Short mmCIF file of C-alpha atoms and ligand atoms in Angstrom, two decimals:
data_model
loop_
_atom_site.label_atom_id
_atom_site.label_comp_id
_atom_site.label_asym_id
_atom_site.label_seq_id
_atom_site.Cartn_x
_atom_site.Cartn_y
_atom_site.Cartn_z
CA MET A 1 214.45 172.58 118.04
CA LYS A 2 212.08 170.45 120.04
CA GLN A 3 212.87 169.65 123.59
CA GLY A 4 212.67 166.38 124.99
CA VAL A 5 209.91 165.95 127.42
CA THR A 6 209.52 164.53 131.04
CA HIS A 7 207.56 161.38 130.50
CA PRO A 8 203.81 161.59 130.91
CA THR A 9 202.30 158.87 132.88
CA THR A 10 200.15 157.48 130.36
CA ALA A 11 201.99 153.97 130.26
CA GLY A 12 199.64 152.75 132.92
CA ALA A 13 196.60 154.00 131.09
CA SER A 14 197.47 152.59 127.82
CA LEU A 15 198.29 149.14 129.42
CA ALA A 16 194.94 149.05 130.91
CA ALA A 17 193.31 149.90 127.63
CA SER A 18 195.16 147.35 125.88
CA GLY A 19 193.23 144.67 127.83
CA ARG A 20 190.03 145.40 125.67
CA ASP A 21 189.06 143.60 122.68
CA LEU A 22 191.65 143.64 119.80
CA THR A 23 189.11 145.09 117.33
CA VAL A 24 189.00 148.41 119.35
CA SER A 25 192.61 148.99 118.41
CA ASP A 26 191.69 148.73 114.66
CA ALA A 27 190.28 152.21 115.06
CA PRO A 28 192.96 154.96 115.30
CA ARG A 29 193.46 155.50 119.11
CA LEU A 30 193.62 159.17 118.56
CA PRO A 31 193.08 161.44 115.52
CA ILE A 32 196.00 161.42 113.15
CA LEU A 33 197.28 164.45 115.04
CA ALA A 34 198.95 161.75 117.16
CA ARG A 35 201.38 161.23 114.43
CA GLY A 36 202.09 165.00 114.15
CA PRO A 37 204.64 167.25 115.64
CA ASP A 38 203.21 166.97 119.12
CA ALA A 39 203.68 163.11 118.99
CA LEU A 40 205.83 161.42 121.43
CA LEU A 41 208.72 159.27 120.09
CA SER A 42 210.11 156.80 122.53
CA VAL A 43 213.51 155.16 121.84
CA ILE A 44 214.38 151.99 123.69
CA VAL A 45 217.98 151.14 124.02
CA PRO A 46 218.90 147.77 125.55
CA VAL A 47 222.25 147.82 127.07
CA TYR A 48 224.47 145.06 128.34
CA ASN A 49 228.13 145.95 129.16
CA GLU A 50 228.37 148.66 126.57
CA ALA A 51 230.67 150.98 128.49
CA GLN A 52 232.85 151.73 125.61
CA VAL A 53 230.04 153.05 123.48
CA ILE A 54 226.95 154.01 125.60
CA GLY A 55 228.06 157.54 126.47
CA ASP A 56 228.99 158.42 122.88
CA PHE A 57 225.78 156.76 121.52
CA LEU A 58 223.51 158.53 123.97
CA GLY A 59 225.09 161.90 123.16
CA ALA A 60 224.54 161.29 119.48
CA LEU A 61 221.03 160.08 119.82
CA GLN A 62 219.97 163.01 122.10
CA GLN A 63 221.48 165.42 119.52
CA PHE A 64 219.80 163.75 116.66
CA LEU A 65 216.29 163.41 118.20
CA GLY A 66 216.64 167.25 119.15
CA SER A 67 216.64 167.82 115.39
CA LEU A 68 213.47 166.02 114.61
CA ASP A 69 209.97 167.54 114.63
CA LEU A 70 208.67 165.59 117.44
CA ARG A 71 208.86 165.27 121.11
CA TRP A 72 210.90 162.45 122.29
CA GLU A 73 212.03 160.25 125.27
CA ILE A 74 214.75 157.64 125.52
CA VAL A 75 214.36 154.44 127.67
CA VAL A 76 217.69 153.04 128.34
CA VAL A 77 217.08 149.49 129.62
CA ASP A 78 220.27 148.25 131.47
CA ASP A 79 220.39 144.47 131.31
CA GLY A 80 222.52 143.82 134.40
CA SER A 81 225.69 145.29 133.09
CA SER A 82 228.67 144.84 135.13
CA ASP A 83 231.00 147.53 133.74
CA GLY A 84 229.23 150.52 134.96
CA SER A 85 227.16 151.22 131.81
CA PRO A 86 224.18 152.56 133.56
CA ALA A 87 226.12 155.16 135.53
CA LEU A 88 227.70 156.39 132.25
CA ALA A 89 224.34 156.43 130.53
CA LEU A 90 223.05 158.68 133.28
CA ALA A 91 226.10 160.85 132.95
CA ALA A 92 225.54 161.18 129.31
CA SER A 93 221.82 162.19 129.75
CA ARG A 94 221.04 165.92 129.27
CA SER A 95 217.34 165.93 130.17
CA PRO A 96 214.75 163.97 132.33
CA ALA A 97 213.41 162.69 129.21
CA VAL A 98 216.05 160.18 129.39
CA ARG A 99 215.40 157.27 131.70
CA VAL A 100 217.71 154.54 132.81
CA VAL A 101 215.98 151.45 133.89
CA ARG A 102 218.24 148.96 135.52
CA LEU A 103 217.13 145.31 135.63
CA SER A 104 218.16 143.41 138.59
CA ARG A 105 220.61 141.15 136.65
CA ASN A 106 221.07 140.04 133.15
CA PHE A 107 217.78 138.87 131.73
CA GLY A 108 218.83 138.75 127.88
CA LYS A 109 217.87 141.23 125.22
CA GLU A 110 214.37 139.91 124.57
CA ALA A 111 213.47 140.69 128.20
CA ALA A 112 215.27 143.90 128.22
CA MET A 113 213.20 144.94 125.11
CA THR A 114 210.03 143.68 126.82
CA ALA A 115 210.78 145.81 129.80
CA GLY A 116 211.39 148.93 127.60
CA LEU A 117 208.17 148.33 125.72
CA GLN A 118 206.21 148.12 128.77
CA ILE A 119 207.81 151.37 130.17
CA ALA A 120 207.89 153.48 127.20
CA SER A 121 204.99 155.82 126.79
CA GLY A 122 205.37 157.23 123.23
CA ASP A 123 202.75 157.36 120.42
CA ALA A 124 205.68 155.62 118.43
CA VAL A 125 208.37 153.47 119.99
CA VAL A 126 211.71 152.56 118.31
CA ILE A 127 213.99 149.97 119.48
CA MET A 128 217.74 150.60 118.72
CA ASP A 129 221.05 148.86 119.73
CA ALA A 130 223.48 150.92 121.70
CA ASP A 131 226.53 149.98 119.62
CA PHE A 132 225.77 152.43 116.59
CA GLN A 133 224.97 149.51 114.38
CA HIS A 134 221.54 150.81 113.66
CA PRO A 135 222.11 154.13 112.01
CA LEU A 136 220.51 157.14 113.48
CA GLU A 137 219.81 158.41 109.85
CA THR A 138 217.19 155.70 109.38
CA LEU A 139 215.08 157.37 112.20
CA PRO A 140 213.42 159.87 110.02
CA VAL A 141 212.66 157.45 107.56
CA PHE A 142 210.88 155.18 109.88
CA ILE A 143 208.99 158.27 111.07
CA ALA A 144 207.96 159.38 107.71
CA ARG A 145 206.66 155.91 107.00
CA TRP A 146 204.69 155.85 110.14
CA ARG A 147 203.33 159.31 109.44
CA GLU A 148 202.03 157.84 105.96
CA GLY A 149 199.98 155.53 108.10
CA TYR A 150 202.18 152.34 108.76
CA ASP A 151 201.82 150.81 112.11
CA MET A 152 205.13 149.01 112.06
CA VAL A 153 208.19 150.09 110.25
CA TYR A 154 210.92 147.32 110.40
CA GLY A 155 214.57 147.75 109.40
CA VAL A 156 215.81 145.29 106.92
CA ARG A 157 219.72 144.77 106.78
CA HIS A 158 220.87 146.14 103.45
CA ASP A 159 224.20 144.38 103.08
CA PRO A 160 224.48 142.28 106.13
CA GLU A 161 228.09 141.54 107.20
CA PRO A 162 229.25 138.35 105.58
CA GLU A 163 227.70 135.74 108.07
CA THR A 164 229.37 132.55 109.02
CA LEU A 165 228.15 129.32 107.25
CA GLY A 166 226.70 128.24 110.78
CA LYS A 167 224.66 131.43 111.18
CA ARG A 168 223.39 131.22 107.63
CA LEU A 169 222.35 127.68 107.96
CA LEU A 170 220.78 128.46 111.39
CA ARG A 171 218.63 131.26 109.91
CA TRP A 172 217.66 129.08 106.86
CA ALA A 173 216.50 126.08 109.22
CA PHE A 174 214.76 128.52 111.41
CA HIS A 175 212.92 130.14 108.63
CA GLN A 176 211.70 126.72 107.40
CA PHE A 177 210.25 125.92 110.63
CA VAL A 178 208.84 129.12 111.78
CA GLY A 179 207.58 130.57 108.64
CA ARG A 180 205.27 127.72 107.97
CA GLU A 181 202.82 127.90 110.59
CA ASP A 182 200.15 130.63 111.51
CA ARG A 183 200.84 132.23 108.10
CA ILE A 184 203.37 134.15 109.83
CA VAL A 185 205.78 135.96 107.40
CA LEU A 186 209.19 136.49 108.93
CA PRO A 187 210.55 139.02 106.67
CA ARG A 188 214.14 138.14 105.76
CA GLY A 189 217.03 140.32 107.01
CA ALA A 190 214.51 142.01 109.52
CA GLY A 191 215.72 142.27 113.12
CA ASP A 192 214.81 144.19 116.27
CA PHE A 193 215.48 147.65 114.96
CA ARG A 194 212.06 149.08 114.11
CA LEU A 195 209.38 151.49 114.76
CA LEU A 196 206.00 150.48 116.25
CA ASP A 197 202.87 152.50 116.74
CA ARG A 198 201.23 152.72 120.19
CA LYS A 199 198.61 150.18 119.34
CA VAL A 200 201.09 147.66 118.25
CA VAL A 201 203.04 148.22 121.42
CA ASP A 202 199.77 147.69 123.53
CA ALA A 203 198.95 144.62 121.45
CA LEU A 204 202.57 143.13 121.97
CA ASN A 205 202.31 143.81 125.76
CA ARG A 206 199.44 141.53 125.70
CA PHE A 207 201.48 138.52 124.97
CA PRO A 208 202.10 136.85 128.15
CA GLU A 209 204.77 134.23 127.14
CA ARG A 210 207.90 134.22 129.15
CA GLU A 211 210.29 132.63 126.66
CA ARG A 212 210.28 135.17 123.95
CA MET A 213 211.49 135.66 120.40
CA MET A 214 210.66 139.10 119.64
CA LYS A 215 211.10 138.68 115.86
CA GLY A 216 208.61 136.01 115.73
CA LEU A 217 206.07 137.94 117.98
CA PHE A 218 206.47 141.04 115.58
CA ALA A 219 205.60 138.96 112.72
CA LEU A 220 202.51 137.51 114.42
CA LEU A 221 201.00 140.80 115.18
CA GLY A 222 199.71 141.88 111.75
CA PHE A 223 198.88 145.58 111.43
CA ARG A 224 200.08 147.62 108.53
CA GLN A 225 203.75 146.74 108.17
CA ILE A 226 206.57 147.92 105.92
CA GLY A 227 210.31 147.18 105.59
CA GLU A 228 212.95 149.95 105.14
CA PHE A 229 216.42 149.06 104.20
CA PHE A 230 219.31 150.17 106.52
CA LYS A 231 223.09 149.60 106.26
CA VAL A 232 224.41 147.74 109.32
CA ALA A 233 227.29 149.65 110.46
CA PRO A 234 230.23 147.65 112.27
CA ARG A 235 230.08 147.55 116.00
CA ALA A 236 231.43 150.77 117.20
CA ALA A 237 233.45 149.02 119.92
CA GLY A 238 233.26 145.82 122.01
CA THR A 239 232.12 142.56 120.86
CA SER A 240 228.77 141.02 120.09
CA GLN A 241 226.94 139.50 122.94
CA PHE A 242 225.34 136.91 120.60
CA GLY A 243 227.87 133.96 120.29
CA ALA A 244 226.77 130.60 118.79
CA ARG A 245 225.35 129.43 122.03
CA LYS A 246 222.95 132.27 122.45
CA LEU A 247 221.90 132.26 118.81
CA VAL A 248 221.08 128.61 119.01
CA LYS A 249 219.18 129.08 122.14
CA LEU A 250 217.15 131.80 120.62
CA ALA A 251 216.46 129.83 117.51
CA ALA A 252 215.28 126.90 119.67
CA THR A 253 212.93 129.30 121.52
CA GLY A 254 211.68 130.49 118.28
CA VAL A 255 211.04 127.15 116.89
CA THR A 256 209.29 125.85 119.91
CA SER A 257 207.16 128.87 120.53
CA PHE A 258 205.93 129.11 116.87
CA SER A 259 206.00 125.70 115.36
CA ALA A 260 205.15 122.17 116.39
CA LEU A 261 206.78 120.78 113.42
CA PRO A 262 209.66 119.05 115.30
CA LEU A 263 206.79 116.79 116.97
CA GLN A 264 205.18 116.14 113.69
CA ILE A 265 208.25 115.15 112.08
CA PHE A 266 208.67 112.33 114.58
CA GLY A 267 205.10 111.47 114.08
CA TRP A 268 205.75 110.86 110.26
CA ALA A 269 209.06 109.27 110.87
CA GLY A 270 207.20 106.81 113.17
CA ILE A 271 204.61 106.19 110.41
CA ILE A 272 207.38 105.64 107.74
CA VAL A 273 209.45 103.39 110.07
CA SER A 274 206.35 101.32 110.96
CA ILE A 275 205.30 100.75 107.35
CA PHE A 276 208.95 99.68 106.67
CA ALA A 277 209.00 97.41 109.62
CA PHE A 278 205.67 95.70 108.90
CA GLY A 279 206.72 95.05 105.13
CA PHE A 280 210.06 93.60 106.51
CA ALA A 281 208.18 91.35 109.00
CA GLY A 282 206.03 90.21 106.25
CA TRP A 283 208.98 89.55 103.97
CA ILE A 284 210.68 87.47 106.63
CA ILE A 285 207.68 85.34 107.37
CA PHE A 286 207.20 84.76 103.55
CA GLU A 287 210.73 83.87 103.20
CA THR A 288 210.75 81.51 106.08
CA LEU A 289 207.44 79.64 105.40
CA PHE A 290 207.32 79.41 101.52
CA LEU A 291 211.01 79.62 100.69
CA GLY A 292 212.37 77.91 103.61
CA GLN A 293 215.39 80.19 104.32
CA LYS A 294 216.78 80.90 107.60
CA ILE A 295 217.14 84.37 108.50
CA GLY A 296 220.49 85.34 109.70
CA GLY A 297 221.94 88.62 110.69
CA PHE A 298 223.09 89.74 113.90
CA ALA A 299 224.13 93.11 112.01
CA THR A 300 220.58 93.66 110.77
CA LEU A 301 219.39 93.45 114.39
CA ALA A 302 222.13 95.50 115.81
CA ALA A 303 221.46 98.16 113.17
CA GLY A 304 217.75 98.08 113.69
CA ILE A 305 218.09 98.63 117.43
CA MET A 306 220.46 101.36 116.96
CA ILE A 307 218.26 103.17 114.41
CA PHE A 308 215.18 102.91 116.58
CA GLY A 309 217.11 103.72 119.78
CA GLY A 310 218.31 106.94 118.16
CA LEU A 311 214.94 107.89 116.78
CA GLN A 312 213.36 107.26 120.23
CA MET A 313 215.84 109.34 121.88
CA LEU A 314 215.49 112.28 119.48
CA SER A 315 211.71 112.09 119.82
CA VAL A 316 211.87 112.30 123.57
CA ALA A 317 214.11 115.07 123.35
CA ALA A 318 211.76 116.87 121.11
CA LEU A 319 208.97 116.15 123.54
CA GLY A 320 211.21 117.34 126.31
CA ALA A 321 211.82 120.76 124.67
CA TYR A 322 208.30 121.52 124.54
CA ILE A 323 207.63 120.12 128.18
CA SER A 324 210.37 122.21 129.58
CA ARG A 325 208.82 125.15 127.69
CA ILE A 326 205.40 124.45 129.18
CA TYR A 327 206.93 124.05 132.63
CA ARG A 328 208.65 127.49 132.38
CA GLU A 329 205.48 129.21 131.01
CA VAL A 330 203.42 127.49 133.85
CA LYS A 331 205.56 128.75 136.54
CA GLY A 332 204.58 132.35 135.38
CA ARG A 333 207.78 134.01 136.63
CA PRO A 334 208.13 137.59 135.69
CA LEU A 335 210.02 138.27 132.68
CA TYR A 336 212.43 140.74 134.28
CA LEU A 337 212.72 142.59 137.53
CA ILE A 338 213.44 146.24 137.99
CA ASP A 339 216.08 147.40 140.37
CA ARG A 340 215.59 151.00 139.92
CA ILE A 341 214.76 153.80 137.33
CA ASP A 342 216.76 157.07 137.25
CA GLU A 343 215.90 160.14 135.26
CA GLY A 344 218.73 161.81 133.49
CA LEU A 345 219.34 165.36 134.66
CA ALA A 346 220.04 168.42 132.74
CA GLN A 347 223.66 169.01 133.26
CA PRO A 348 224.46 172.35 134.61
CA THR A 349 226.87 174.27 132.56
CA ARG A 350 230.27 175.30 134.13
CA ASP A 351 228.88 178.79 134.82
CA GLU A 352 225.68 177.68 136.60
CA ALA A 353 227.63 175.24 138.68
N1 UDP B 401 221.97 143.26 124.72
C1 UDP B 401 221.12 143.08 125.86
N2 UDP B 401 221.17 141.96 126.77
C2 UDP B 401 221.92 140.91 126.41
C3 UDP B 401 222.85 140.95 125.06
C4 UDP B 401 222.82 142.06 124.34
O1 UDP B 401 220.51 144.09 126.34
O2 UDP B 401 221.96 140.07 127.26
C5 UDP B 401 221.98 144.44 123.90
C6 UDP B 401 223.44 145.05 123.56
O3 UDP B 401 223.87 145.92 124.68
C7 UDP B 401 223.06 145.68 122.30
C8 UDP B 401 222.05 144.87 121.69
O4 UDP B 401 221.48 144.29 122.68
O5 UDP B 401 222.60 147.09 122.49
C9 UDP B 401 222.54 144.06 120.60
O6 UDP B 401 223.52 143.23 121.08
P1 UDP B 401 224.92 142.96 120.16
O7 UDP B 401 225.28 144.14 119.40
O8 UDP B 401 225.80 142.14 121.06
O9 UDP B 401 224.24 141.86 119.15
P2 UDP B 401 224.46 141.77 117.47
O10 UDP B 401 224.53 143.10 117.13
O11 UDP B 401 225.71 141.30 117.36
O12 UDP B 401 223.28 141.05 117.24
MG1 MG B 402 225.49 144.83 117.62
#
């Protein structure tokens, strides 16, 4: 049985190395040995108010990782929980290979994952939810694919829980916008549950944007990717943190960070409306001059004003969404702030104590 390891301090080094030209990372960073039994696997677990499950989950995860033929570390990123989750995570840690990183407040899952990716030092990194929805049994499958030479293995929901119509519509609309640009392929059913090779993590860490939609960034990266099906388990306890509002916000971030289509739509709408307006004006002039008809119609006028008023407001709103995004990026605030990092301790047995 392999033991977990204390984290080597290679994170800084690899971050620095990632500043080099991208082509450098095309070559294997280390010989294929890096994916052998000496490889270090980091598991990142973003946690927000998961007191009901975090202890059990970490227990199960450590036991499972112990049965795999590689070294491992766990990076728990506590995203500003208010229910004592980080203390419970520490209590469930059996070795210093488990680190609990506390962010200074709730920054959201995207930021928590980003923190984890910057802290993890593994040759491969897996991101997993704390609520048992991502089955541990998928890990060996991911690792096998990685050893075959794939740089990114993403989990694809096998039979997703029946989604509400709203969620489905949102997903569809989102793919319409985002899938179109930059020749990005956003694999359907793929989420944040995935394994990334070190070079992919280094590449990802070079993306400076503050407002993140990780799924989109993953797709943007390239490298050798492959999907693996997994069955989404029902949440072990507690409730999903992603209500309609958060989902809409995430979708909006995704659209504005990966697509300028909303702006273009108003460009096209403007062109079509203008053509129509000119035609209409021409027709009115013709009618008045040659047919001698009086043009009446307060209703036409009112309808016209309302249509254009509405279109204008929408287009200003679309512009505003991009400008506020630019504003947030320009401010350059850090994505997350770390309060403290604790190492899990080997628990003394009753006899030792
Ligand atoms: N999470 C987080 N920060 C947040 C919201 C959620 O770190 O602001 C974590 C949460 O603890 C869980 C994972 O992200 O480990 C997925 O969250 P959840 O299960 O609520 O989402 P769903 O599975 O419904 O997409
Ligand atoms: Mg969940």
